[in-house]
Every structure is written in C-alpha cells, then in structure tokens.
C-alpha positions as CSV (number, residue, x, y, z in Angstrom):
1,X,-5.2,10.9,-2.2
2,X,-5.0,10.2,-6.3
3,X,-3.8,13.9,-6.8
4,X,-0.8,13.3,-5.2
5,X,0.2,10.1,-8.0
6,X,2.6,11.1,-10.3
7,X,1.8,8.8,-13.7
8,X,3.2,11.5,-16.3
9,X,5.8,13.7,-15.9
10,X,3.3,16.1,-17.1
11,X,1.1,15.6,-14.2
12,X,3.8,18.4,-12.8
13,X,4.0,21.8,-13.0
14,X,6.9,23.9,-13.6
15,X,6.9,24.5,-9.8
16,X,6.6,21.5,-8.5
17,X,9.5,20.2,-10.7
18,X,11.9,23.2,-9.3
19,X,10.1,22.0,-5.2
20,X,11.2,18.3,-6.2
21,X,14.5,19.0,-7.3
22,X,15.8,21.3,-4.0
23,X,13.8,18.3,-1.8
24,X,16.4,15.8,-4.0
25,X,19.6,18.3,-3.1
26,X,18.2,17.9,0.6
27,X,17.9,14.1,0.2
28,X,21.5,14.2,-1.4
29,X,22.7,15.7,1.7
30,X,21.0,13.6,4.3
31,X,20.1,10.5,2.9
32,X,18.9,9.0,6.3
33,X,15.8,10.0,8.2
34,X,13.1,8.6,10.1
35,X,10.1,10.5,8.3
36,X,8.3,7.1,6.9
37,X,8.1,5.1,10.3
38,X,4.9,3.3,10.1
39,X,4.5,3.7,6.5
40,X,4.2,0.9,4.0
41,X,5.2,1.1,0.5
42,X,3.5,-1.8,-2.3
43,X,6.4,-2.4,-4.5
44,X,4.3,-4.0,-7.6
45,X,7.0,-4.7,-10.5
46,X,5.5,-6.9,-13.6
47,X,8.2,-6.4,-15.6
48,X,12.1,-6.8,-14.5
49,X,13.8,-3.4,-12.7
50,X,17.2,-3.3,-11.1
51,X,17.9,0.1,-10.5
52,X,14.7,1.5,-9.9
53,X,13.1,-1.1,-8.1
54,X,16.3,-1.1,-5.8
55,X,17.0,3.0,-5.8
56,X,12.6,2.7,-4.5
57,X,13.4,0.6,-1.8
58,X,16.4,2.3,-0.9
59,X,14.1,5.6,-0.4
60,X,11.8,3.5,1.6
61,X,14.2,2.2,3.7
62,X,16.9,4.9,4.5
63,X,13.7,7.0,5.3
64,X,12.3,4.7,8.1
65,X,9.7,2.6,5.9
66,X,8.6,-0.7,5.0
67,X,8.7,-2.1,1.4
68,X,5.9,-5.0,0.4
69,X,5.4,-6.6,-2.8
70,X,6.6,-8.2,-5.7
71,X,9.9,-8.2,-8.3
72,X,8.3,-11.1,-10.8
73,X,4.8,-11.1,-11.6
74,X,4.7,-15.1,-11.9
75,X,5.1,-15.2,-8.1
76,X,1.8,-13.1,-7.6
77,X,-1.8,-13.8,-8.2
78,X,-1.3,-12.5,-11.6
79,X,-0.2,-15.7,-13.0
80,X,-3.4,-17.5,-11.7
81,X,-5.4,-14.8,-14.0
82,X,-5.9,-12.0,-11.6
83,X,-6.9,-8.8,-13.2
84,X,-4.6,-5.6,-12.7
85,X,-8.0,-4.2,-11.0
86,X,-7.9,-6.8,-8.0
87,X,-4.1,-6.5,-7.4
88,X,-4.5,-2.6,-7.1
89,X,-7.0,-3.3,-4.9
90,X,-5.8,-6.1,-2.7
91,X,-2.5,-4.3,-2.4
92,X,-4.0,-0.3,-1.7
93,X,-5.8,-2.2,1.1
94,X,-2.0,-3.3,3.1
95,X,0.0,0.4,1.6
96,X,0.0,3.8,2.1
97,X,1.5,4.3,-1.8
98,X,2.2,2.1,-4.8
99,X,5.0,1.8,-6.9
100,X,4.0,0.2,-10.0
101,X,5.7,-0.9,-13.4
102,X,4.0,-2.5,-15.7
103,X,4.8,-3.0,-19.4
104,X,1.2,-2.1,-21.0
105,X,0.8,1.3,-21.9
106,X,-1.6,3.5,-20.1
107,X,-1.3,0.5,-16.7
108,X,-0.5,3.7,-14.4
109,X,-3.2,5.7,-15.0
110,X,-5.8,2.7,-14.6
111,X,-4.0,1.8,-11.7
112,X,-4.5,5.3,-9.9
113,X,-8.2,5.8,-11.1
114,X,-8.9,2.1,-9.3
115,X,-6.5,3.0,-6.0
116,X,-7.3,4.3,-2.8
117,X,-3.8,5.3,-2.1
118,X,-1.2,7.2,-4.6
119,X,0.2,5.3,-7.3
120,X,3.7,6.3,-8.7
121,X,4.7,5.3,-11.9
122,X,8.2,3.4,-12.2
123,X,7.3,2.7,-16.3
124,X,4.3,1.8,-18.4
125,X,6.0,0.1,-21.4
126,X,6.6,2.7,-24.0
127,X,5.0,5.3,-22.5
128,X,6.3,7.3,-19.4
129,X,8.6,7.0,-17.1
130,X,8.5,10.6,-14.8
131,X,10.5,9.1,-11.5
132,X,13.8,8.5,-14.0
133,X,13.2,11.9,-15.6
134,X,13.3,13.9,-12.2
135,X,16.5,12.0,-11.5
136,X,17.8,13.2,-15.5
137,X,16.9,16.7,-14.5
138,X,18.2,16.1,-11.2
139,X,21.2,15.1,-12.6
140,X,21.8,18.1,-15.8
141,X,20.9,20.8,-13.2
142,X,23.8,19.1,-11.0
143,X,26.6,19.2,-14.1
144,X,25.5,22.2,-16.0
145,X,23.9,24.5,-13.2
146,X,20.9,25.5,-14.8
147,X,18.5,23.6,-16.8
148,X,17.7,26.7,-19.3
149,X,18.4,27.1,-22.8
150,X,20.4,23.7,-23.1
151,X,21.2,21.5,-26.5
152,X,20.4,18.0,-25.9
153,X,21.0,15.1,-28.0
154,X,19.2,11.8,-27.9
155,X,20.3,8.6,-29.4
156,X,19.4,5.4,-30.1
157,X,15.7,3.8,-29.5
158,X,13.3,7.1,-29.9
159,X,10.4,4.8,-30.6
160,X,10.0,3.0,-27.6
161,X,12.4,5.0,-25.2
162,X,10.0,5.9,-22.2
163,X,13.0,7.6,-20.5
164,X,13.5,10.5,-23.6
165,X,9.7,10.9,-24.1
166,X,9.3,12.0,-20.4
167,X,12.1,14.2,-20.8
168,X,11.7,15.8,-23.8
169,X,8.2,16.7,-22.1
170,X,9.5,17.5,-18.7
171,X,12.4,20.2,-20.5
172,X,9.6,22.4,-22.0
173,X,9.8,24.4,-19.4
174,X,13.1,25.4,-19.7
175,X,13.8,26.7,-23.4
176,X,15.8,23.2,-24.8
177,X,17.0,22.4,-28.2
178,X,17.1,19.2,-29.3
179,X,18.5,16.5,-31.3
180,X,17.2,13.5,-32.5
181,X,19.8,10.9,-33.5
182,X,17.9,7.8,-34.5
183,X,18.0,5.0,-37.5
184,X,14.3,5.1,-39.8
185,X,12.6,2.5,-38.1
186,X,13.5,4.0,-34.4
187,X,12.5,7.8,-35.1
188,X,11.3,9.9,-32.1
189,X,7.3,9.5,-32.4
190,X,5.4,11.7,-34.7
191,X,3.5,12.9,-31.8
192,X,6.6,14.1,-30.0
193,X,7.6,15.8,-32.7
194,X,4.0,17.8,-32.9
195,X,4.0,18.5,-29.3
196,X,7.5,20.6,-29.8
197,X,5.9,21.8,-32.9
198,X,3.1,23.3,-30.7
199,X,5.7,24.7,-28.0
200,X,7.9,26.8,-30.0
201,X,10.7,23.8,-29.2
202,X,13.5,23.8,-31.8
203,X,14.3,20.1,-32.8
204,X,16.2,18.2,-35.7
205,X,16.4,15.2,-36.6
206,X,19.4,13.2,-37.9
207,X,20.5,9.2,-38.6
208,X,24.0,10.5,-38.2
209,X,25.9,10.3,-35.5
210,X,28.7,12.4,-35.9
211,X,31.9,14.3,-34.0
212,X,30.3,17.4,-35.0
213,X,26.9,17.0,-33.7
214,X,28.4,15.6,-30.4
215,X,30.1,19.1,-29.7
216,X,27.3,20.9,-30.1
217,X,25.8,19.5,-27.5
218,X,25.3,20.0,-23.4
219,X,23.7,16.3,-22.6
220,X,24.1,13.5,-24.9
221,X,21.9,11.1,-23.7
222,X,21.9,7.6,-25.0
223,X,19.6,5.1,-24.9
224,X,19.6,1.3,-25.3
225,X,17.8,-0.5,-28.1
226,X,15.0,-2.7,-26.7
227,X,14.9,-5.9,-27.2
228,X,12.2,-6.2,-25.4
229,X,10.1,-4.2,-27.2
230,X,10.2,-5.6,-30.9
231,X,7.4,-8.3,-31.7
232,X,9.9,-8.7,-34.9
233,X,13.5,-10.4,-33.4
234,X,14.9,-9.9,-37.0
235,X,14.3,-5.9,-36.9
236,X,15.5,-5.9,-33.6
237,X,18.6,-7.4,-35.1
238,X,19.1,-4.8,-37.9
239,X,19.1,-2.0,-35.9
240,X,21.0,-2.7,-32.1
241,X,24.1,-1.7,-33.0
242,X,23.8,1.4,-35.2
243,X,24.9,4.0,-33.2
244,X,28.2,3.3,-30.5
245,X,29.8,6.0,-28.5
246,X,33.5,5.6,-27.9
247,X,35.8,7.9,-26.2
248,X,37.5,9.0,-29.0
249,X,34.8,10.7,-30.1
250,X,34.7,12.9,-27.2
251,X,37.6,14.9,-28.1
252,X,35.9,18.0,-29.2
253,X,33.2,18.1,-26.9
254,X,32.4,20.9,-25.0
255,X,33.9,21.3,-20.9
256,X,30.7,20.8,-19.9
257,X,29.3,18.2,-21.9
258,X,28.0,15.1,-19.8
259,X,27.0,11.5,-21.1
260,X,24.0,10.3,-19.2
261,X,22.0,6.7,-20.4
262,X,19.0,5.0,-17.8
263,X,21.0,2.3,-17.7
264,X,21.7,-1.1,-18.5
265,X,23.3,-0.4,-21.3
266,X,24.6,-3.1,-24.0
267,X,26.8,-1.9,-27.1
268,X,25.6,2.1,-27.0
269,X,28.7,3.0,-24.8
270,X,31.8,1.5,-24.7
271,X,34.0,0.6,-22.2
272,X,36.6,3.0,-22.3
273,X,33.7,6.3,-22.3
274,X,33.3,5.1,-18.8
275,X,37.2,6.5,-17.9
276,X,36.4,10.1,-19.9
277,X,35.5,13.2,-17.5
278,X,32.3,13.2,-19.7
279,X,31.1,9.8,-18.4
280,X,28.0,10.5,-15.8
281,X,25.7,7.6,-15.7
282,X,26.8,6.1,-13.0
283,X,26.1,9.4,-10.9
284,X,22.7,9.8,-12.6
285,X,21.9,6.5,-11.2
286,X,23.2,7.4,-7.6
287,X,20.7,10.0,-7.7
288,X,17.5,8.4,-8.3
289,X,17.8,7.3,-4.5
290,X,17.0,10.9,-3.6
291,X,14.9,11.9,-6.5
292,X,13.2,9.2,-5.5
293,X,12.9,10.3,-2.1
294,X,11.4,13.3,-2.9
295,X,9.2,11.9,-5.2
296,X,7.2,9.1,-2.0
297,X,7.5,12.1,0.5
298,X,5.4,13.9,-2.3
299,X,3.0,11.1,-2.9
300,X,2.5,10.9,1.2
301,X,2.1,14.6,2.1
302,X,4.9,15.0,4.0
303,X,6.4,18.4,3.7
C-alpha cells in the first residue's frame, strides 16, 4: 500500500506525471462519479488550508466518498500530547488514504513509513508540496500546450516556498529554463540550485524584477512571503513587500504568458492584474479539484 503515497513530487516518474495529467483532463471533463463509494478519506490538517483542504474534499466527495478528520490540530488529540505516530495510527485504522499537512519538515515521509494505508502529502512546512505542483503542471500544459522547453520565472519567497521547490523538481523532465527573482535573504536554496547544476538545467538568478525579464518569460509564477515561516517578525517585515506585480507591467509580455501564484496572496499581485488576459490563478486553483482527483484514485488503485 505505501508505494502508492505520493510525499515528493519526485516519488514520480516522468510517466506517471504525463498518466496523472490526461486522468486530470478526464476529471476536468466529468467531475462527478461514483468510483469512491465505500471509501473513506482521513483528512489530517495541522496547519491552516483553504484551498487544498477544500479542492481534497471536493475530490472525495464529487467521486462518491467520505471525508473524516480534522482542519485545526487543537481539536485533536494532538493538543493533549499525542505523538504524530499514534494519530497515523489511530486514523489508518478508520481510512482507506490519508491526506496530511503538517508544518515540520520531513512529517510525510514519517507518516507513510508508520501507515498502513497511503499517505498523500498536502505540505510539509518548507519542504514539498507535489499535489499543488501536479495542479501547476496541470495548469501550464492547459495555457501553453506543452510543458517542454519553457522559461519560467519565480518570484518572491524562494527560501521557504514549498510550492516552487516541487516544481522546479517536477519540470526536469521537460527541458525548463528558469528564473529566480528573489531579495538576499529569500534566495532559492543552495541545494536547488545544485540539483539543476547536476541536470544540465539553465537558471539565473536576479533581485530585479524588471519589464524586461517579465517578457521573457512563459510562466511567471509568484509566490507569497511567509509570514509564517520567519522565527524573526522584523525580517519578515523587511522583505514582504519587495517585489509587486501590477498590470502595467504586463504590457510587453508575450501572447502566451500566464500568471499563476498557490494562492492566498497578500501584496505580490495587485488588484487590477486580476482583469489582464494574463491573470490565471484563479483557474489554477479550479484545477486542483481534478488534479486532485487523479492524485486519491492513484493512491487507491483505481484505474
């Protein structure tokens, strides 16, 4: 059964990606089916979700299932000192999968070494989060056709940004160049940068956030500084509004160009991006209902 958990995007081959995404176009096309009557999912979230805890048990539901669990870890066992280890457990004993974020890195993988039923992993702090990277490639093979040979651009919280970490892993596959807009103190991760070193990937890296970098590229994917994240509140103040993208500064872009962001976002777009052709985030979020379909009808080995 723990083969079929999906912790890191990297836990996927090139194959499986491509089988995910046509399952997500079927999805896309018939949201509703009855494939997961008598199936139970755990919905374990110790740190706060809106879209992906909702798109999760949207899948669930729209596909005949049953969701159980929890959307604050003070209202579970947890806060009476339960280790990670029993909840896994206790809750594997009631599910068929589990759908887990946690905000410790590495939470996942524990979690599915201590399961007896899959374990899919909606974010582990910093770390990974592969379920919102099948719905980013999900979403640039839907606006640019192809996932090959495409710039893309990444702005804003490198460091801690789970969301471009699993990308940037998941688009080796397909020949990317990227772009790495970030302030000193939120650089894309040394060990990021080693692993395209080690693939052949072409990268640069940048604190500018310029017109001219913007239409060079195919996806400009933004990203919100966490707050969360900082142990230091007076860093976090220094550096959450560097970077802004406002429509004017769409006006060279390329046709196809798209702006995609996990969502929520704060200062990073403004208001009046969401009324350009290139705004897509809203879509992207649509789709991780049936990437996320794909992904429990994977996890339950149902074809």
């Amino acid at each position: 059964m723990q083969n079929r958990s999906l912790i890191s995007i990297t836990d996927l081959t090139k194959d499986e990606i491509l089988s995910l995404l046509r399952r997500a176009k079927e999805f896309e096309k018939n949201p509703n089916q009855n494939i997961l009557e008598g199936r139970v999912v755990g919905s374990l979230f110790f740190e706060p979700s809106t879209r992906t805890r909702l798109s999760f048990e949207t899948a669930v539901n729209r596909l005949g299932g049953r969701v159980i669990g929890f959307s604050d870890a003070s209202t579970s066992s947890q806060s009476k000192g339960e280790t990670l280890k029993d909840t896994i457990m206790m809750v594997s004993n009631y599910a068929d999968l589990i759908v887990m974020r946690h905000p410790q890195e590495g939470a996942a993988r524990y979690a599915s070494e201590v399961s007896k039923v899959p374990i899919i992993n909606a974010g582990d702090g910093s770390n990974q989060h592969p379920t919102q990277t099948m719905l980013d490639l999900y979403t640039i093979y839907q606006t640019q056709g192809t996932l090959e040979n495409l710039t893309i651009t990444m702005v804003g919280d490198l460091k801690y940004g789970r969301t471009v970490h699993s990308l940037l892993e998941a688009m080796h596959f397909f020949n990317p160049k990227f772009k790495f807009v970030a302030c000193e103190e939120l650089r894309m991760p040394d060990q990021y940068k080693k692993y395209c070193d080690k693939l052949g990937i072409e990268y640069e890296e940048t604190t500018d956030f310029s017109e001219e970098i913007i239409n060079q590229t195919d996806i400009l994917y933004m990203t919100r500084v966490q707050r969360e994240r900082f142990s230091d509140l007076m860093e976090y103040e220094r550096v959450k509004n560097v970077y802004t993208l406002t429509a004017s500064m769409l006006s060279g872009c390329k046709p196809n160009m798209r702006v995609l962001h996990p969502l929520p976002r704060v200062t990073e777009i403004a208001q009046d991006v969401d009324d350009t052709p290139q705004a897509y985030y809203f879509e992207q979020a649509r789709n991780g209902l049936y990437a996320r379909q794909a992904i429990i009808c994977r996890a339950l080995g149902i074809d």
